[in-house]
Coordinates of C-alpha atoms in Angstrom, one line a residue:
X8 CA 77.5 -44.5 84.1
X9 CA 74.3 -42.8 82.9
X10 CA 72.7 -40.3 84.7
X11 CA 68.9 -39.5 84.6
X12 CA 68.1 -36.1 84.0
X13 CA 65.5 -34.4 86.5
X14 CA 62.4 -32.4 85.0
X15 CA 63.4 -28.7 85.2
X16 CA 61.6 -27.8 88.1
X17 CA 62.8 -30.7 90.3
X18 CA 63.6 -29.4 93.7
X19 CA 63.9 -25.7 92.6
X20 CA 60.7 -23.4 93.4
X21 CA 59.1 -22.2 90.8
X22 CA 56.3 -19.5 90.7
X23 CA 52.5 -20.4 90.2
X24 CA 50.3 -18.2 88.8
X25 CA 46.4 -18.8 87.7
X26 CA 42.9 -18.7 88.5
X27 CA 40.4 -21.0 90.0
X28 CA 36.6 -20.4 89.4
X29 CA 34.5 -22.9 91.8
X30 CA 30.8 -23.4 92.2
X31 CA 29.6 -22.9 95.7
X32 CA 27.4 -25.9 97.0
X33 CA 26.7 -26.2 100.8
X34 CA 24.9 -29.8 101.8
X35 CA 22.6 -27.6 103.6
X36 CA 20.5 -24.2 103.5
X37 CA 22.2 -21.5 105.6
X38 CA 18.9 -19.7 105.8
X39 CA 19.1 -15.9 106.2
X40 CA 21.3 -13.6 105.7
X41 CA 22.7 -15.8 103.4
X42 CA 19.8 -17.5 101.7
X43 CA 16.1 -16.8 101.5
X44 CA 14.9 -20.2 102.4
X45 CA 14.4 -21.5 106.0
X46 CA 17.9 -22.6 107.7
X47 CA 18.6 -26.6 107.4
X48 CA 22.0 -26.3 108.6
X49 CA 23.5 -27.0 111.9
X50 CA 23.6 -23.4 114.3
X51 CA 23.9 -22.8 117.9
X52 CA 24.3 -19.2 119.5
X53 CA 23.5 -17.5 115.9
X54 CA 26.5 -19.1 114.2
X55 CA 26.0 -21.5 111.2
X56 CA 27.8 -24.9 110.3
X57 CA 27.8 -26.1 107.2
X58 CA 30.0 -28.5 104.9
X59 CA 30.5 -27.8 101.2
X60 CA 31.3 -29.9 98.1
X61 CA 32.6 -27.4 95.8
X62 CA 33.5 -28.5 92.1
X63 CA 35.7 -25.7 90.2
X64 CA 38.3 -25.2 87.4
X65 CA 41.9 -24.2 87.5
X66 CA 43.9 -22.3 84.6
X67 CA 47.7 -21.2 84.7
X68 CA 50.4 -23.4 86.4
X69 CA 47.8 -25.8 87.4
X70 CA 45.6 -26.4 84.2
X71 CA 42.1 -28.8 85.1
X72 CA 39.5 -29.6 87.3
X73 CA 39.5 -29.4 91.2
X74 CA 36.8 -30.5 93.9
X75 CA 36.8 -29.0 97.5
X76 CA 35.3 -30.8 100.3
X77 CA 35.1 -29.0 103.9
X78 CA 33.4 -27.5 106.6
X79 CA 32.6 -23.6 107.2
X80 CA 31.6 -21.7 110.0
X81 CA 29.7 -18.9 109.6
X82 CA 29.6 -16.7 112.6
X83 CA 26.8 -14.3 113.8
X84 CA 29.1 -11.3 112.9
X85 CA 29.2 -12.7 109.3
X86 CA 33.1 -13.7 109.7
X87 CA 33.6 -17.0 108.4
X88 CA 36.3 -19.5 108.6
X89 CA 37.1 -22.9 106.7
X90 CA 39.0 -25.8 106.3
X91 CA 38.9 -29.0 103.9
X92 CA 40.4 -31.0 101.2
X93 CA 40.8 -29.9 97.6
X94 CA 41.8 -32.5 95.0
X95 CA 43.2 -31.0 91.8
X96 CA 43.2 -33.3 88.6
X97 CA 45.0 -32.1 85.4
X98 CA 48.3 -30.8 84.4
X99 CA 51.0 -29.0 86.2
X100 CA 53.6 -27.0 84.6
X101 CA 56.9 -29.1 84.1
X102 CA 55.4 -31.9 86.3
X103 CA 53.0 -33.9 84.2
X104 CA 49.3 -34.9 84.5
X105 CA 47.8 -36.4 87.6
X106 CA 46.2 -35.5 90.8
X107 CA 47.3 -33.2 93.6
X108 CA 45.9 -33.1 97.1
X109 CA 45.9 -29.8 99.3
X110 CA 45.1 -28.7 102.6
X111 CA 42.7 -25.6 102.1
X112 CA 42.1 -23.3 105.0
X113 CA 41.0 -20.0 104.9
X114 CA 38.7 -17.0 106.2
X115 CA 36.8 -13.9 105.6
X116 CA 33.7 -11.9 106.1
X117 CA 30.6 -12.3 103.9
X118 CA 30.0 -8.4 103.4
X119 CA 33.7 -7.8 102.9
X120 CA 35.0 -11.1 101.1
X121 CA 37.6 -13.4 101.4
X122 CA 40.7 -12.3 103.8
X123 CA 42.9 -15.5 103.6
X124 CA 42.9 -18.5 101.2
X125 CA 46.0 -21.0 101.8
X126 CA 46.8 -24.3 100.3
X127 CA 49.6 -26.6 100.8
X128 CA 49.8 -29.9 99.2
X129 CA 49.7 -33.1 101.6
X130 CA 52.6 -35.5 101.4
X131 CA 51.8 -38.9 99.8
X132 CA 48.7 -38.1 98.5
X133 CA 47.8 -37.9 94.5
X134 CA 49.8 -39.1 92.1
X135 CA 51.9 -36.4 91.0
X136 CA 55.0 -35.5 93.2
X137 CA 54.2 -32.1 93.5
X138 CA 54.8 -29.8 96.6
X139 CA 53.2 -26.4 96.5
X140 CA 52.2 -23.6 98.9
X141 CA 49.6 -21.3 97.4
X142 CA 47.9 -18.1 98.3
X143 CA 44.3 -17.4 96.9
X144 CA 43.2 -13.7 96.3
X145 CA 39.4 -13.0 95.4
X146 CA 39.3 -11.5 92.2
X147 CA 35.6 -11.8 91.4
X148 CA 32.2 -13.9 92.3
X149 CA 33.4 -17.2 93.1
X150 CA 37.1 -16.4 91.2
X151 CA 40.4 -16.4 93.0
X152 CA 43.8 -15.5 91.4
X153 CA 46.4 -18.0 92.6
X154 CA 50.1 -17.5 93.5
X155 CA 52.6 -19.1 95.3
X156 CA 55.6 -21.6 94.6
X157 CA 55.7 -25.1 93.6
X158 CA 58.4 -27.8 92.5
X159 CA 58.3 -31.2 91.2

């Protein structure tokens, strides 16, 4: 009987290391104090509600392009929360090439930066059978370091 060998990372959690760089692209103008222009985003009681469509790049364990589509709420105290979907397209070490789709959620403050950014793969989405649980930490303007685990 002939058995097929599984990839080295199949079922065994492996560490993720890398960096993402993204380009903040709101679909409306949040206005002051974020931008100098007049606000075109929806507001209520001093809070701002906007959607974003952020393209970006990843290097490291996940090597390729990414695109985040989501919603951000910026509160009048400048705290923010967001949720959305991030689609990665490229190569994942030991798993191959294709797409991986993540649920992405996070929080922070416009003055102090990102305090939480968590990404988890969505089952049955994308072309690669990758399961990942990632945390991202701000490392510069529009740049995050990526940590976590994954398996094929």
